[in-house]
Amino acid sequence: MLLQGLVQLMETKDVKDISVKELADLADINRGTFYLHYNDVYDMLAQIEDELFVEFHDIIDRTLNPSSHSPRATLFEVFSFLERHKEVVRVMMGPHGDLSFVNRLKGLVQARLDSILEARRASEYGCYLESFAVSGCIGVIETWLAQPVPSSPEAMADICGTILERGFQSP
């Protein structure tokens, strides 16, 4: 109930403008119950992000590695994860969301891509390619989450996989 309330409030307000009282009232709980689990709204948001990143790290660890890298498999897992957590991720990446969440997401993917793209980075444009791929994927995710009826994770894996594979070809 608290998570649903936070998501609902973040659709129209920055987290700094959300009070514990407002959130507790919306979730129909008393503030004491809120404080049993969280110190404040920022603590709640941090815990939600940490839980999401545990799952996201697992996906990246399982699917994005230099020895058996399959971009479409990774992309399918990522979009499936995003679909499961669509409402939360949408507000986190939205206009009232948390920029540190987006930067943390980008940082995780970029760090993992470092090892995969090491050989390509030696080229003149390698560091730009990596940055373009990560930022481009974040842009695609934001656009996908904004759709009234988003495409399936399979379709998005195919779309992004095609874009990335064409972009990773040497000129």
PDB file of C-alpha atoms in Angstrom:
ATOM      1  CA  MET A   1       0.000   0.000   0.000  1.00  0.00           C
ATOM      2  CA  LEU A   2       2.850   2.355   0.810  1.00  0.00           C
ATOM      3  CA  LEU A   3       4.580   1.593  -2.466  1.00  0.00           C
ATOM      4  CA  GLN A   4       1.393   2.217  -4.437  1.00  0.00           C
ATOM      5  CA  GLY A   5       0.891   5.458  -2.549  1.00  0.00           C
ATOM      6  CA  LEU A   6       4.445   6.613  -3.193  1.00  0.00           C
ATOM      7  CA  VAL A   7       4.122   5.815  -6.890  1.00  0.00           C
ATOM      8  CA  GLN A   8       0.829   7.689  -7.063  1.00  0.00           C
ATOM      9  CA  LEU A   9       2.271  10.760  -5.335  1.00  0.00           C
ATOM     10  CA  MET A  10       5.482  10.743  -7.419  1.00  0.00           C
ATOM     11  CA  GLU A  11       3.388  10.956 -10.568  1.00  0.00           C
ATOM     12  CA  THR A  12       2.620  14.568  -9.671  1.00  0.00           C
ATOM     13  CA  LYS A  13       5.161  15.568  -6.998  1.00  0.00           C
ATOM     14  CA  ASP A  14       8.881  15.510  -6.400  1.00  0.00           C
ATOM     15  CA  VAL A  15       9.865  13.228  -3.529  1.00  0.00           C
ATOM     16  CA  LYS A  16      11.038  16.276  -1.539  1.00  0.00           C
ATOM     17  CA  ASP A  17       7.437  17.502  -1.545  1.00  0.00           C
ATOM     18  CA  ILE A  18       5.916  14.254  -0.210  1.00  0.00           C
ATOM     19  CA  SER A  19       5.336  14.077   3.522  1.00  0.00           C
ATOM     20  CA  VAL A  20       5.081  10.949   5.627  1.00  0.00           C
ATOM     21  CA  LYS A  21       1.636  12.110   6.787  1.00  0.00           C
ATOM     22  CA  GLU A  22       0.410  12.512   3.204  1.00  0.00           C
ATOM     23  CA  LEU A  23       1.778   9.096   2.207  1.00  0.00           C
ATOM     24  CA  ALA A  24       0.401   7.364   5.309  1.00  0.00           C
ATOM     25  CA  ASP A  25      -3.022   8.941   4.796  1.00  0.00           C
ATOM     26  CA  LEU A  26      -3.083   7.841   1.150  1.00  0.00           C
ATOM     27  CA  ALA A  27      -2.042   4.283   2.093  1.00  0.00           C
ATOM     28  CA  ASP A  28      -4.612   4.315   4.920  1.00  0.00           C
ATOM     29  CA  ILE A  29      -2.096   3.477   7.638  1.00  0.00           C
ATOM     30  CA  ASN A  30      -0.940   5.470  10.620  1.00  0.00           C
ATOM     31  CA  ARG A  31       2.414   7.211  10.632  1.00  0.00           C
ATOM     32  CA  GLY A  32       3.668   4.929  13.393  1.00  0.00           C
ATOM     33  CA  THR A  33       3.328   1.951  11.056  1.00  0.00           C
ATOM     34  CA  PHE A  34       5.304   3.816   8.418  1.00  0.00           C
ATOM     35  CA  TYR A  35       8.070   4.588  10.938  1.00  0.00           C
ATOM     36  CA  LEU A  36       8.312   0.905  11.912  1.00  0.00           C
ATOM     37  CA  HIS A  37       9.732   0.269   8.443  1.00  0.00           C
ATOM     38  CA  TYR A  38      11.287   3.547   7.275  1.00  0.00           C
ATOM     39  CA  ASN A  39      12.952   6.630   8.750  1.00  0.00           C
ATOM     40  CA  ASP A  40      11.375   8.977   6.206  1.00  0.00           C
ATOM     41  CA  VAL A  41      10.202   9.081   2.583  1.00  0.00           C
ATOM     42  CA  TYR A  42      13.811   9.244   1.343  1.00  0.00           C
ATOM     43  CA  ASP A  43      14.651   6.090   3.302  1.00  0.00           C
ATOM     44  CA  MET A  44      11.647   4.333   1.776  1.00  0.00           C
ATOM     45  CA  LEU A  45      12.705   5.410  -1.704  1.00  0.00           C
ATOM     46  CA  ALA A  46      16.293   4.248  -1.082  1.00  0.00           C
ATOM     47  CA  GLN A  47      15.107   0.837   0.134  1.00  0.00           C
ATOM     48  CA  ILE A  48      12.860   0.425  -2.909  1.00  0.00           C
ATOM     49  CA  GLU A  49      15.749   1.333  -5.209  1.00  0.00           C
ATOM     50  CA  ASP A  50      18.090  -1.053  -3.399  1.00  0.00           C
ATOM     51  CA  GLU A  51      15.597  -3.915  -3.804  1.00  0.00           C
ATOM     52  CA  LEU A  52      15.258  -3.165  -7.513  1.00  0.00           C
ATOM     53  CA  PHE A  53      19.021  -3.051  -7.952  1.00  0.00           C
ATOM     54  CA  VAL A  54      19.534  -6.401  -6.236  1.00  0.00           C
ATOM     55  CA  GLU A  55      17.310  -7.976  -8.885  1.00  0.00           C
ATOM     56  CA  PHE A  56      18.842  -5.893 -11.684  1.00  0.00           C
ATOM     57  CA  HIS A  57      22.384  -6.853 -10.607  1.00  0.00           C
ATOM     58  CA  ASP A  58      21.365 -10.509 -10.733  1.00  0.00           C
ATOM     59  CA  ILE A  59      20.085 -10.100 -14.301  1.00  0.00           C
ATOM     60  CA  ILE A  60      23.240  -8.311 -15.402  1.00  0.00           C
ATOM     61  CA  ASP A  61      25.484 -10.863 -13.652  1.00  0.00           C
ATOM     62  CA  ARG A  62      23.665 -13.781 -15.281  1.00  0.00           C
ATOM     63  CA  THR A  63      23.331 -12.421 -18.789  1.00  0.00           C
ATOM     64  CA  LEU A  64      25.916  -9.742 -19.522  1.00  0.00           C
ATOM     65  CA  ASN A  65      29.382 -11.222 -19.509  1.00  0.00           C
ATOM     66  CA  PRO A  66      32.267 -11.272 -21.979  1.00  0.00           C
ATOM     67  CA  SER A  67      32.318 -15.039 -22.522  1.00  0.00           C
ATOM     68  CA  SER A  68      28.700 -15.590 -23.504  1.00  0.00           C
ATOM     69  CA  HIS A  69      27.305 -12.178 -24.305  1.00  0.00           C
ATOM     70  CA  SER A  70      24.010 -12.283 -26.121  1.00  0.00           C
ATOM     71  CA  PRO A  71      22.580  -8.762 -26.323  1.00  0.00           C
ATOM     72  CA  ARG A  72      19.042  -9.946 -27.036  1.00  0.00           C
ATOM     73  CA  ALA A  73      18.994 -12.332 -24.078  1.00  0.00           C
ATOM     74  CA  THR A  74      20.176  -9.560 -21.769  1.00  0.00           C
ATOM     75  CA  LEU A  75      17.725  -7.085 -23.274  1.00  0.00           C
ATOM     76  CA  PHE A  76      14.841  -9.546 -22.907  1.00  0.00           C
ATOM     77  CA  GLU A  77      15.686 -10.066 -19.230  1.00  0.00           C
ATOM     78  CA  VAL A  78      16.020  -6.314 -18.654  1.00  0.00           C
ATOM     79  CA  PHE A  79      12.703  -5.500 -20.336  1.00  0.00           C
ATOM     80  CA  SER A  80      11.004  -8.354 -18.452  1.00  0.00           C
ATOM     81  CA  PHE A  81      12.359  -6.877 -15.208  1.00  0.00           C
ATOM     82  CA  LEU A  82      11.143  -3.424 -16.241  1.00  0.00           C
ATOM     83  CA  GLU A  83       7.718  -4.800 -17.117  1.00  0.00           C
ATOM     84  CA  ARG A  84       7.432  -6.448 -13.668  1.00  0.00           C
ATOM     85  CA  HIS A  85       8.297  -3.151 -11.980  1.00  0.00           C
ATOM     86  CA  LYS A  86       6.844  -0.825 -14.601  1.00  0.00           C
ATOM     87  CA  GLU A  87       4.959   1.558 -12.332  1.00  0.00           C
ATOM     88  CA  VAL A  88       7.859   2.085  -9.927  1.00  0.00           C
ATOM     89  CA  VAL A  89      10.497   2.434 -12.634  1.00  0.00           C
ATOM     90  CA  ARG A  90       8.274   4.760 -14.648  1.00  0.00           C
ATOM     91  CA  VAL A  91       7.965   7.256 -11.789  1.00  0.00           C
ATOM     92  CA  MET A  92      11.639   6.887 -10.832  1.00  0.00           C
ATOM     93  CA  MET A  93      12.639   7.790 -14.374  1.00  0.00           C
ATOM     94  CA  GLY A  94       9.856  10.343 -14.817  1.00  0.00           C
ATOM     95  CA  PRO A  95       9.833  14.111 -14.336  1.00  0.00           C
ATOM     96  CA  HIS A  96       9.313  13.795 -10.557  1.00  0.00           C
ATOM     97  CA  GLY A  97      11.611  10.822 -10.235  1.00  0.00           C
ATOM     98  CA  ASP A  98      15.047  10.267  -8.854  1.00  0.00           C
ATOM     99  CA  LEU A  99      17.949  11.211 -11.126  1.00  0.00           C
ATOM    100  CA  SER A 100      20.303   9.188  -8.951  1.00  0.00           C
ATOM    101  CA  PHE A 101      18.260   6.083  -9.848  1.00  0.00           C
ATOM    102  CA  VAL A 102      18.811   6.714 -13.565  1.00  0.00           C
ATOM    103  CA  ASN A 103      22.502   7.452 -13.019  1.00  0.00           C
ATOM    104  CA  ARG A 104      22.906   4.313 -10.923  1.00  0.00           C
ATOM    105  CA  LEU A 105      21.229   2.268 -13.662  1.00  0.00           C
ATOM    106  CA  LYS A 106      23.490   3.773 -16.320  1.00  0.00           C
ATOM    107  CA  GLY A 107      26.566   3.260 -14.162  1.00  0.00           C
ATOM    108  CA  LEU A 108      25.842  -0.411 -13.598  1.00  0.00           C
ATOM    109  CA  VAL A 109      25.325  -1.148 -17.279  1.00  0.00           C
ATOM    110  CA  GLN A 110      28.303   0.970 -18.331  1.00  0.00           C
ATOM    111  CA  ALA A 111      30.597  -0.749 -15.824  1.00  0.00           C
ATOM    112  CA  ARG A 112      29.595  -4.158 -17.146  1.00  0.00           C
ATOM    113  CA  LEU A 113      29.953  -3.059 -20.763  1.00  0.00           C
ATOM    114  CA  ASP A 114      33.498  -1.919 -20.022  1.00  0.00           C
ATOM    115  CA  SER A 115      34.781  -5.484 -19.995  1.00  0.00           C
ATOM    116  CA  ILE A 116      32.723  -6.591 -22.985  1.00  0.00           C
ATOM    117  CA  LEU A 117      33.696  -3.653 -25.170  1.00  0.00           C
ATOM    118  CA  GLU A 118      37.316  -3.416 -24.080  1.00  0.00           C
ATOM    119  CA  ALA A 119      38.634  -4.439 -27.490  1.00  0.00           C
ATOM    120  CA  ARG A 120      36.343  -2.018 -29.291  1.00  0.00           C
ATOM    121  CA  ARG A 121      37.242   0.808 -26.931  1.00  0.00           C
ATOM    122  CA  ALA A 122      40.761   0.768 -28.289  1.00  0.00           C
ATOM    123  CA  SER A 123      39.352   2.286 -31.469  1.00  0.00           C
ATOM    124  CA  GLU A 124      39.023   6.020 -31.896  1.00  0.00           C
ATOM    125  CA  TYR A 125      35.288   6.032 -31.188  1.00  0.00           C
ATOM    126  CA  GLY A 126      34.956   3.202 -28.635  1.00  0.00           C
ATOM    127  CA  CYS A 127      34.245   5.319 -25.545  1.00  0.00           C
ATOM    128  CA  TYR A 128      31.596   7.259 -27.467  1.00  0.00           C
ATOM    129  CA  LEU A 129      29.987   4.056 -28.682  1.00  0.00           C
ATOM    130  CA  GLU A 130      29.625   2.778 -25.128  1.00  0.00           C
ATOM    131  CA  SER A 131      28.162   6.072 -23.895  1.00  0.00           C
ATOM    132  CA  PHE A 132      25.783   6.223 -26.855  1.00  0.00           C
ATOM    133  CA  ALA A 133      24.599   2.660 -26.273  1.00  0.00           C
ATOM    134  CA  VAL A 134      23.926   3.156 -22.564  1.00  0.00           C
ATOM    135  CA  SER A 135      22.224   6.553 -22.925  1.00  0.00           C
ATOM    136  CA  GLY A 136      20.301   5.342 -25.959  1.00  0.00           C
ATOM    137  CA  CYS A 137      18.975   2.336 -24.071  1.00  0.00           C
ATOM    138  CA  ILE A 138      17.875   4.577 -21.192  1.00  0.00           C
ATOM    139  CA  GLY A 139      16.055   6.789 -23.717  1.00  0.00           C
ATOM    140  CA  VAL A 140      14.367   3.768 -25.266  1.00  0.00           C
ATOM    141  CA  ILE A 141      13.297   2.568 -21.807  1.00  0.00           C
ATOM    142  CA  GLU A 142      11.833   5.984 -20.975  1.00  0.00           C
ATOM    143  CA  THR A 143       9.928   6.058 -24.268  1.00  0.00           C
ATOM    144  CA  TRP A 144       8.724   2.471 -23.784  1.00  0.00           C
ATOM    145  CA  LEU A 145       7.496   3.162 -20.242  1.00  0.00           C
ATOM    146  CA  ALA A 146       5.563   6.215 -21.474  1.00  0.00           C
ATOM    147  CA  GLN A 147       3.549   4.220 -24.016  1.00  0.00           C
ATOM    148  CA  PRO A 148      -0.106   3.591 -23.119  1.00  0.00           C
ATOM    149  CA  VAL A 149       0.284  -0.009 -24.297  1.00  0.00           C
ATOM    150  CA  PRO A 150       4.000  -0.858 -24.268  1.00  0.00           C
ATOM    151  CA  SER A 151       5.410  -3.474 -26.624  1.00  0.00           C
ATOM    152  CA  SER A 152       6.312  -6.829 -25.112  1.00  0.00           C
ATOM    153  CA  PRO A 153       9.759  -7.465 -23.617  1.00  0.00           C
ATOM    154  CA  GLU A 154      10.456  -9.799 -26.565  1.00  0.00           C
ATOM    155  CA  ALA A 155       9.646  -7.073 -29.094  1.00  0.00           C
ATOM    156  CA  MET A 156      11.758  -4.528 -27.218  1.00  0.00           C
ATOM    157  CA  ALA A 157      14.692  -6.951 -27.010  1.00  0.00           C
ATOM    158  CA  ASP A 158      14.486  -7.375 -30.785  1.00  0.00           C
ATOM    159  CA  ILE A 159      14.232  -3.625 -31.413  1.00  0.00           C
ATOM    160  CA  CYS A 160      17.113  -2.704 -29.103  1.00  0.00           C
ATOM    161  CA  GLY A 161      19.172  -5.706 -30.172  1.00  0.00           C
ATOM    162  CA  THR A 162      18.900  -4.674 -33.806  1.00  0.00           C
ATOM    163  CA  ILE A 163      19.814  -1.063 -33.000  1.00  0.00           C
ATOM    164  CA  LEU A 164      22.794  -2.100 -30.860  1.00  0.00           C
ATOM    165  CA  GLU A 165      24.078  -4.709 -33.306  1.00  0.00           C
ATOM    166  CA  ARG A 166      23.996  -2.276 -36.203  1.00  0.00           C
ATOM    167  CA  GLY A 167      25.616   0.383 -34.054  1.00  0.00           C
ATOM    168  CA  PHE A 168      28.387  -1.935 -32.949  1.00  0.00           C
ATOM    169  CA  GLN A 169      29.460  -2.782 -36.470  1.00  0.00           C
ATOM    170  CA  SER A 170      32.745  -1.223 -37.479  1.00  0.00           C
ATOM    171  CA  PRO A 171      32.380   1.570 -40.034  1.00  0.00           C
TER     172      PRO A 171
END
